[in-house]
Each structure stands twice: as C-alpha cells, then as structure tokens.
PDB file of C-alpha atoms and ligand atoms in Angstrom:
ATOM      1  CA  MET A   1     107.229 109.722  90.117  1.00  0.00           C
ATOM      2  CA  VAL A   2     104.180 107.483  90.086  1.00  0.00           C
ATOM      3  CA  ARG A   3     102.773 106.737  93.675  1.00  0.00           C
ATOM      4  CA  THR A   4     102.749 103.024  93.862  1.00  0.00           C
ATOM      5  CA  ALA A   5     101.410 100.338  96.315  1.00  0.00           C
ATOM      6  CA  VAL A   6     102.533  96.724  96.488  1.00  0.00           C
ATOM      7  CA  LEU A   7     100.047  94.286  97.804  1.00  0.00           C
ATOM      8  CA  VAL A   8     101.443  91.087  99.331  1.00  0.00           C
ATOM      9  CA  SER A   9     100.414  88.045 101.270  1.00  0.00           C
ATOM     10  CA  GLY A  10     103.562  86.139 101.741  1.00  0.00           C
ATOM     11  CA  GLY A  11     107.243  86.171 101.913  1.00  0.00           C
ATOM     12  CA  GLY A  12     107.807  89.165  99.490  1.00  0.00           C
ATOM     13  CA  THR A  13     110.704  88.119  97.448  1.00  0.00           C
ATOM     14  CA  ASN A  14     108.986  89.876  94.505  1.00  0.00           C
ATOM     15  CA  LEU A  15     108.478  92.856  96.684  1.00  0.00           C
ATOM     16  CA  GLU A  16     112.223  92.814  97.478  1.00  0.00           C
ATOM     17  CA  ALA A  17     112.960  92.621  93.898  1.00  0.00           C
ATOM     18  CA  LEU A  18     110.855  95.924  93.200  1.00  0.00           C
ATOM     19  CA  LEU A  19     112.541  97.564  96.141  1.00  0.00           C
ATOM     20  CA  ALA A  20     116.088  96.842  94.769  1.00  0.00           C
ATOM     21  CA  ALA A  21     115.113  97.655  91.243  1.00  0.00           C
ATOM     22  CA  GLU A  22     113.789 101.115  92.586  1.00  0.00           C
ATOM     23  CA  GLU A  23     116.724 101.805  94.677  1.00  0.00           C
ATOM     24  CA  HIS A  24     119.223 100.965  92.020  1.00  0.00           C
ATOM     25  CA  GLY A  25     117.558 103.434  89.609  1.00  0.00           C
ATOM     26  CA  LEU A  26     116.044 100.655  87.253  1.00  0.00           C
ATOM     27  CA  MET A  27     112.445 101.938  87.788  1.00  0.00           C
ATOM     28  CA  PRO A  28     112.763 105.730  87.458  1.00  0.00           C
ATOM     29  CA  SER A  29     109.126 106.328  87.159  1.00  0.00           C
ATOM     30  CA  VAL A  30     108.022 104.170  90.018  1.00  0.00           C
ATOM     31  CA  HIS A  31     108.045 105.098  93.776  1.00  0.00           C
ATOM     32  CA  ILE A  32     106.895 102.518  96.220  1.00  0.00           C
ATOM     33  CA  ASP A  33     105.139 104.478  98.907  1.00  0.00           C
ATOM     34  CA  LEU A  34     103.109 101.848 100.359  1.00  0.00           C
ATOM     35  CA  VAL A  35     102.984  97.944 101.023  1.00  0.00           C
ATOM     36  CA  VAL A  36      99.733  96.466 102.051  1.00  0.00           C
ATOM     37  CA  ALA A  37      99.302  92.720 103.451  1.00  0.00           C
ATOM     38  CA  ASP A  38      96.022  90.951 103.672  1.00  0.00           C
ATOM     39  CA  ARG A  39      97.378  88.679 106.552  1.00  0.00           C
ATOM     40  CA  GLU A  40     100.465  88.635 108.632  1.00  0.00           C
ATOM     41  CA  ALA A  41     103.125  88.311 106.162  1.00  0.00           C
ATOM     42  CA  TYR A  42     107.255  88.495 106.217  1.00  0.00           C
ATOM     43  CA  ALA A  43     106.748  90.876 103.244  1.00  0.00           C
ATOM     44  CA  LEU A  44     105.812  93.633 105.708  1.00  0.00           C
ATOM     45  CA  GLU A  45     109.091  93.481 107.573  1.00  0.00           C
ATOM     46  CA  ARG A  46     110.909  93.752 104.210  1.00  0.00           C
ATOM     47  CA  ALA A  47     108.906  96.900 103.799  1.00  0.00           C
ATOM     48  CA  ARG A  48     109.805  98.294 107.007  1.00  0.00           C
ATOM     49  CA  ASN A  49     113.511  97.236 106.490  1.00  0.00           C
ATOM     50  CA  HIS A  50     113.606  99.411 103.437  1.00  0.00           C
ATOM     51  CA  GLY A  51     111.988 102.340 105.433  1.00  0.00           C
ATOM     52  CA  ARG A  52     108.621 101.998 103.580  1.00  0.00           C
ATOM     53  CA  LYS A  53     105.144 102.180 105.063  1.00  0.00           C
ATOM     54  CA  GLY A  54     103.796  98.704 105.698  1.00  0.00           C
ATOM     55  CA  VAL A  55     100.117  98.412 106.508  1.00  0.00           C
ATOM     56  CA  LEU A  56      98.138  95.155 107.549  1.00  0.00           C
ATOM     57  CA  ILE A  57      94.628  94.964 106.416  1.00  0.00           C
ATOM     58  CA  ASP A  58      93.500  91.615 107.883  1.00  0.00           C
ATOM     59  CA  ARG A  59      90.848  90.099 105.400  1.00  0.00           C
ATOM     60  CA  LYS A  60      89.898  87.210 107.622  1.00  0.00           C
ATOM     61  CA  ALA A  61      89.465  89.436 110.733  1.00  0.00           C
ATOM     62  CA  LEU A  62      87.570  92.160 108.914  1.00  0.00           C
ATOM     63  CA  GLY A  63      85.509  90.159 106.410  1.00  0.00           C
ATOM     64  CA  MET A  64      85.161  90.910 102.820  1.00  0.00           C
ATOM     65  CA  ARG A  65      83.126  94.163 102.917  1.00  0.00           C
ATOM     66  CA  ARG A  66      85.284  95.938 105.427  1.00  0.00           C
ATOM     67  CA  PHE A  67      88.451  94.666 103.955  1.00  0.00           C
ATOM     68  CA  SER A  68      87.389  96.147 100.578  1.00  0.00           C
ATOM     69  CA  GLU A  69      86.388  99.508 102.099  1.00  0.00           C
ATOM     70  CA  LYS A  70      89.517  99.617 104.279  1.00  0.00           C
ATOM     71  CA  LEU A  71      91.729  98.849 101.208  1.00  0.00           C
ATOM     72  CA  MET A  72      90.352 101.333  98.895  1.00  0.00           C
ATOM     73  CA  GLU A  73      90.385 104.140 101.595  1.00  0.00           C
ATOM     74  CA  THR A  74      94.179 103.270 102.360  1.00  0.00           C
ATOM     75  CA  LEU A  75      95.111 103.476  98.663  1.00  0.00           C
ATOM     76  CA  ARG A  76      93.135 106.776  98.251  1.00  0.00           C
ATOM     77  CA  GLU A  77      94.459 108.360 101.291  1.00  0.00           C
ATOM     78  CA  ASN A  78      98.085 107.655 100.166  1.00  0.00           C
ATOM     79  CA  GLY A  79      97.351 109.071  96.731  1.00  0.00           C
ATOM     80  CA  ILE A  80      98.336 105.756  95.070  1.00  0.00           C
ATOM     81  CA  GLN A  81      98.294 105.897  91.265  1.00  0.00           C
ATOM     82  CA  LEU A  82      99.596 102.252  90.367  1.00  0.00           C
ATOM     83  CA  VAL A  83      98.831  99.107  92.225  1.00  0.00           C
ATOM     84  CA  ILE A  84     101.351  95.917  91.957  1.00  0.00           C
ATOM     85  CA  LEU A  85      99.928  92.660  92.999  1.00  0.00           C
ATOM     86  CA  ALA A  86     103.215  90.603  94.076  1.00  0.00           C
ATOM     87  CA  GLY A  87     102.003  87.287  95.555  1.00  0.00           C
ATOM     88  CA  PHE A  88      98.720  88.918  96.741  1.00  0.00           C
ATOM     89  CA  LEU A  89      96.333  85.800  97.391  1.00  0.00           C
ATOM     90  CA  SER A  90      93.035  87.608  97.994  1.00  0.00           C
ATOM     91  CA  ILE A  91      90.507  88.238  95.072  1.00  0.00           C
ATOM     92  CA  LEU A  92      90.925  92.003  94.638  1.00  0.00           C
ATOM     93  CA  PRO A  93      87.727  94.041  95.568  1.00  0.00           C
ATOM     94  CA  GLN A  94      85.568  95.007  92.565  1.00  0.00           C
ATOM     95  CA  SER A  95      85.787  98.767  93.740  1.00  0.00           C
ATOM     96  CA  VAL A  96      89.753  98.569  93.476  1.00  0.00           C
ATOM     97  CA  VAL A  97      89.565  96.987  89.990  1.00  0.00           C
ATOM     98  CA  ASP A  98      87.037  99.665  88.872  1.00  0.00           C
ATOM     99  CA  GLY A  99      88.907 102.389  90.513  1.00  0.00           C
ATOM    100  CA  TYR A 100      92.306 101.440  89.236  1.00  0.00           C
ATOM    101  CA  ARG A 101      91.300 100.180  85.677  1.00  0.00           C
ATOM    102  CA  ASP A 102      94.444  99.556  83.681  1.00  0.00           C
ATOM    103  CA  ARG A 103      96.541 100.642  86.706  1.00  0.00           C
ATOM    104  CA  ILE A 104      96.719  97.131  88.398  1.00  0.00           C
ATOM    105  CA  ILE A 105      99.404  94.613  87.538  1.00  0.00           C
ATOM    106  CA  ASN A 106      99.932  91.229  88.747  1.00  0.00           C
ATOM    107  CA  ILE A 107     102.818  88.623  88.443  1.00  0.00           C
ATOM    108  CA  HIS A 108     101.723  84.933  87.874  1.00  0.00           C
ATOM    109  CA  PRO A 109     104.312  82.206  87.945  1.00  0.00           C
ATOM    110  CA  SER A 110     103.460  80.413  84.606  1.00  0.00           C
ATOM    111  CA  LEU A 111     103.276  81.329  80.916  1.00  0.00           C
ATOM    112  CA  ILE A 112      99.402  82.416  80.703  1.00  0.00           C
ATOM    113  CA  PRO A 113      97.104  80.812  79.611  1.00  0.00           C
ATOM    114  CA  SER A 114      98.895  77.689  81.077  1.00  0.00           C
ATOM    115  CA  PHE A 115      98.274  76.891  84.779  1.00  0.00           C
ATOM    116  CA  CYS A 116      96.309  80.013  85.586  1.00  0.00           C
ATOM    117  CA  GLY A 117      92.956  81.103  86.913  1.00  0.00           C
ATOM    118  CA  LYS A 118      91.044  80.056  89.837  1.00  0.00           C
ATOM    119  CA  GLY A 119      93.025  77.697  92.333  1.00  0.00           C
ATOM    120  CA  PHE A 120      96.396  78.310  90.537  1.00  0.00           C
ATOM    121  CA  TYR A 121      98.698  80.144  92.843  1.00  0.00           C
ATOM    122  CA  GLY A 122     102.134  79.762  94.457  1.00  0.00           C
ATOM    123  CA  LEU A 123     103.474  76.080  94.474  1.00  0.00           C
ATOM    124  CA  LYS A 124     100.308  74.772  93.118  1.00  0.00           C
ATOM    125  CA  VAL A 125     101.303  76.231  89.697  1.00  0.00           C
ATOM    126  CA  HIS A 126     104.619  74.402  89.597  1.00  0.00           C
ATOM    127  CA  GLU A 127     103.042  71.221  90.846  1.00  0.00           C
ATOM    128  CA  ALA A 128     100.627  71.274  87.912  1.00  0.00           C
ATOM    129  CA  ALA A 129     103.386  72.091  85.353  1.00  0.00           C
ATOM    130  CA  LEU A 130     105.649  69.217  86.582  1.00  0.00           C
ATOM    131  CA  GLU A 131     102.587  67.055  86.546  1.00  0.00           C
ATOM    132  CA  ARG A 132     101.736  67.839  82.941  1.00  0.00           C
ATOM    133  CA  GLY A 133     105.237  67.407  82.047  1.00  0.00           C
ATOM    134  CA  VAL A 134     105.805  70.659  80.307  1.00  0.00           C
ATOM    135  CA  ARG A 135     109.515  71.372  79.305  1.00  0.00           C
ATOM    136  CA  ILE A 136     109.105  75.092  79.351  1.00  0.00           C
ATOM    137  CA  THR A 137     107.353  77.148  81.803  1.00  0.00           C
ATOM    138  CA  GLY A 138     108.003  80.808  82.973  1.00  0.00           C
ATOM    139  CA  ALA A 139     106.171  83.888  84.315  1.00  0.00           C
ATOM    140  CA  THR A 140     103.786  86.505  83.226  1.00  0.00           C
ATOM    141  CA  VAL A 141     102.941  89.976  84.215  1.00  0.00           C
ATOM    142  CA  HIS A 142      99.480  91.221  83.125  1.00  0.00           C
ATOM    143  CA  LEU A 143      96.793  93.776  83.855  1.00  0.00           C
ATOM    144  CA  VAL A 144      94.145  92.892  86.388  1.00  0.00           C
ATOM    145  CA  ASN A 145      90.641  93.022  85.326  1.00  0.00           C
ATOM    146  CA  GLU A 146      87.591  90.878  86.939  1.00  0.00           C
ATOM    147  CA  ILE A 147      88.744  87.556  85.225  1.00  0.00           C
ATOM    148  CA  PRO A 148      91.301  85.691  87.396  1.00  0.00           C
ATOM    149  CA  ASP A 149      94.565  86.037  85.489  1.00  0.00           C
ATOM    150  CA  GLY A 150      92.602  87.193  82.455  1.00  0.00           C
ATOM    151  CA  GLY A 151      93.803  90.850  82.013  1.00  0.00           C
ATOM    152  CA  ARG A 152      95.997  91.998  78.973  1.00  0.00           C
ATOM    153  CA  ILE A 153      99.427  90.299  78.985  1.00  0.00           C
ATOM    154  CA  LEU A 154     102.371  92.919  79.391  1.00  0.00           C
ATOM    155  CA  ILE A 155     105.466  90.729  79.605  1.00  0.00           C
ATOM    156  CA  GLN A 156     106.242  86.952  79.581  1.00  0.00           C
ATOM    157  CA  LYS A 157     109.419  85.224  80.151  1.00  0.00           C
ATOM    158  CA  ALA A 158     110.126  81.491  79.403  1.00  0.00           C
ATOM    159  CA  VAL A 159     112.154  79.203  81.884  1.00  0.00           C
ATOM    160  CA  GLU A 160     113.428  75.593  81.165  1.00  0.00           C
ATOM    161  CA  VAL A 161     112.006  72.790  83.295  1.00  0.00           C
ATOM    162  CA  ARG A 162     114.938  70.304  84.178  1.00  0.00           C
ATOM    163  CA  GLU A 163     115.171  66.646  84.948  1.00  0.00           C
ATOM    164  CA  GLY A 164     114.562  65.958  88.573  1.00  0.00           C
ATOM    165  CA  ASP A 165     112.833  69.407  89.458  1.00  0.00           C
ATOM    166  CA  THR A 166     110.619  69.419  92.470  1.00  0.00           C
ATOM    167  CA  PRO A 167     108.031  72.204  92.695  1.00  0.00           C
ATOM    168  CA  GLU A 168     110.199  74.248  95.082  1.00  0.00           C
ATOM    169  CA  VAL A 169     113.130  73.957  92.801  1.00  0.00           C
ATOM    170  CA  LEU A 170     111.191  75.067  89.700  1.00  0.00           C
ATOM    171  CA  GLN A 171     109.511  77.865  91.760  1.00  0.00           C
ATOM    172  CA  LYS A 172     113.133  79.225  92.799  1.00  0.00           C
ATOM    173  CA  ARG A 173     114.304  79.151  89.083  1.00  0.00           C
ATOM    174  CA  VAL A 174     111.223  80.891  87.796  1.00  0.00           C
ATOM    175  CA  MET A 175     111.522  83.756  90.349  1.00  0.00           C
ATOM    176  CA  GLU A 176     115.095  84.090  89.771  1.00  0.00           C
ATOM    177  CA  GLU A 177     115.156  83.902  85.973  1.00  0.00           C
ATOM    178  CA  ALA A 178     111.767  85.535  85.310  1.00  0.00           C
ATOM    179  CA  GLU A 179     109.700  87.133  88.000  1.00  0.00           C
ATOM    180  CA  TRP A 180     112.252  89.340  89.727  1.00  0.00           C
ATOM    181  CA  LYS A 181     113.119  90.775  86.207  1.00  0.00           C
ATOM    182  CA  ILE A 182     109.878  91.152  84.447  1.00  0.00           C
ATOM    183  CA  LEU A 183     107.822  92.686  87.457  1.00  0.00           C
ATOM    184  CA  PRO A 184     109.905  95.707  87.858  1.00  0.00           C
ATOM    185  CA  GLU A 185     110.063  96.043  83.939  1.00  0.00           C
ATOM    186  CA  ALA A 186     106.341  95.953  83.569  1.00  0.00           C
ATOM    187  CA  ALA A 187     105.901  98.376  86.553  1.00  0.00           C
ATOM    188  CA  GLU A 188     108.177 100.797  84.925  1.00  0.00           C
ATOM    189  CA  MET A 189     106.280 100.411  81.636  1.00  0.00           C
ATOM    190  CA  ILE A 190     102.899 101.178  83.122  1.00  0.00           C
ATOM    191  CA  ALA A 191     104.291 104.108  85.349  1.00  0.00           C
ATOM    192  CA  GLU A 192     105.628 105.702  82.083  1.00  0.00           C
ATOM    193  CA  GLU A 193     102.433 105.504  80.562  1.00  0.00           C
ATOM    194  CA  ILE A 194     100.755 107.066  83.673  1.00  0.00           C
ATOM    195  CA  GLU A 195     103.526 109.845  83.680  1.00  0.00           C
ATOM    196  CA  ASN A 196     102.933 110.605  80.017  1.00  0.00           C
ATOM    197  CA  GLU A 197      99.090 110.788  80.390  1.00  0.00           C
ATOM    198  CA  SER A 198      99.330 113.496  82.994  1.00  0.00           C
ATOM    199  CA  ARG A 199     101.875 115.753  80.938  1.00  0.00           C
TER     200      ARG A 199
HETATM  201  C1  GAR B 201     105.323  84.285  93.387  1.00  0.00           C
HETATM  202  O1  GAR B 201     105.895  83.033  92.694  1.00  0.00           O
HETATM  203  C2  GAR B 201     104.088  84.833  92.542  1.00  0.00           C
HETATM  204  O2  GAR B 201     104.253  84.893  91.191  1.00  0.00           O
HETATM  205  C3  GAR B 201     102.970  83.904  93.081  1.00  0.00           C
HETATM  206  O3  GAR B 201     103.208  83.854  94.482  1.00  0.00           O
HETATM  207  C4  GAR B 201     104.588  83.991  94.754  1.00  0.00           C
HETATM  208  C5  GAR B 201     104.786  85.016  95.831  1.00  0.00           C
HETATM  209  O4  GAR B 201     106.218  84.934  96.313  1.00  0.00           O
HETATM  210  N1  GAR B 201     101.657  84.430  92.720  1.00  0.00           N
HETATM  211  C6  GAR B 201     100.828  83.918  92.320  1.00  0.00           C
HETATM  212  O5  GAR B 201     100.687  82.547  92.284  1.00  0.00           O
HETATM  213  C7  GAR B 201      99.421  84.524  91.992  1.00  0.00           C
HETATM  214  N2  GAR B 201      98.457  83.667  91.344  1.00  0.00           N
HETATM  215  P1  GAR B 201     106.732  86.155  97.010  1.00  0.00           P
HETATM  216  O6  GAR B 201     105.753  86.654  98.255  1.00  0.00           O
HETATM  217  O7  GAR B 201     108.121  85.722  97.539  1.00  0.00           O
HETATM  218  O8  GAR B 201     106.863  87.303  95.873  1.00  0.00           O
END
C-alpha cells in the first residue's frame, strides 16, 4: 500500500470521504498515514476520530520558510509517497512540488479551466459560477505543478446548476455528486501507478 498524506485547511469533508473509501476497501492501494493542517482545522479532529496521525504545521505562526521546511521534513519522516490536497489553502512549497513530482493531486470544485487559478477557492468558485450563469459546473482532480490548478487533469465530473441555487447549496451538490467520488478514484489511480513502478 502507498503511504499517503492528506493536506487540509478546513472542515475536511473530502478527507472524510477518503477515509471512508479506504475503510470500505474502495482504495486498496492507498493507506492514509498522515493528515497535515496548515491552520487550526476541524479536519484534524476527523483524522483523530479515525485513529490517524494529525499534525498542525501552522503557516502563519511559522512563516513561509519554516513552514516549507517543516512540511517537507514531516512528509519525509513519515515515508510519504503520495500527497493529496483536500481543501488545502496554502500555496504548496516548491520543495514539495519538486520532491513529489506527479505524486501530488488536488481537488478543485469546478470544471477546469473554468473558475480556477489564483483567488478561486471554496465558496468563491461557486459564487463565480452562479454569477456567470453557467448551467453545468462540477469538480476536477488534477496533478499539482507550479501553476495554480494547472497540472494534468486526471478526472472530472459534471454537476447540474439548478434554479434558485445559492453558493452554499451548489457547493454541497458539487461535493456530494462529484468531489467525494472522484477524489478517492483519482487517489487510487495514482497509487496503483506508484505500486506498479516499484514492482
Ligand atoms: C472543497 O470544495 C474543495 O474542492 C475546495 O475547498 C473545499 C474544502 O472542503 N478546494 C479548493 O477550492 C481548492 N482550490 P472540505 O474541507 O470540506 O474538504
């Protein structure tokens, strides 16, 4: 099994979906060994509730340089092979992008290239989609490189926008119908690649 870290900043519903998928045998190649938060986050409690190691590496308190060093050190110390960004709001340090080339995936709550890149995260993405009046939105899992939301697309899933949707209602539908499904699927896909390479 591939030793995996999930990086979070918030509520952690995607983390919960990953833990459930692993525990129900839907990601046989993935083992979540570590959850890292860059700020106080409820996701850390979810990790502990599932008996997983949860670590807070506080970006604001440490400053970017120490944060980057500490994050890389923690991933290495735990023998992490695959990194999943699940609602992680910090820019990932270059050392991590370099050290885990093609081994970092991110979930984004739109159909990239729509509503993505700098400044588009969380509810802002759904506000922008509603503002533009799109009838279809969705979620994307992609590999992470130095361009925000710019790495190779792995899986996308479309979700309908309905009359009267608020950003909150749309966010919930995108999570339920797309994010919580395609993130475990993509994690398993990359983990299988890693396992095949080391055979
Ligand atoms: C999710 O909708 C995720 O796609 C989004 O933040 C939310 C985190 O929710 N990520 C981004 O916008 C990244 N650009 P969660 O903490 O409940 O998983």
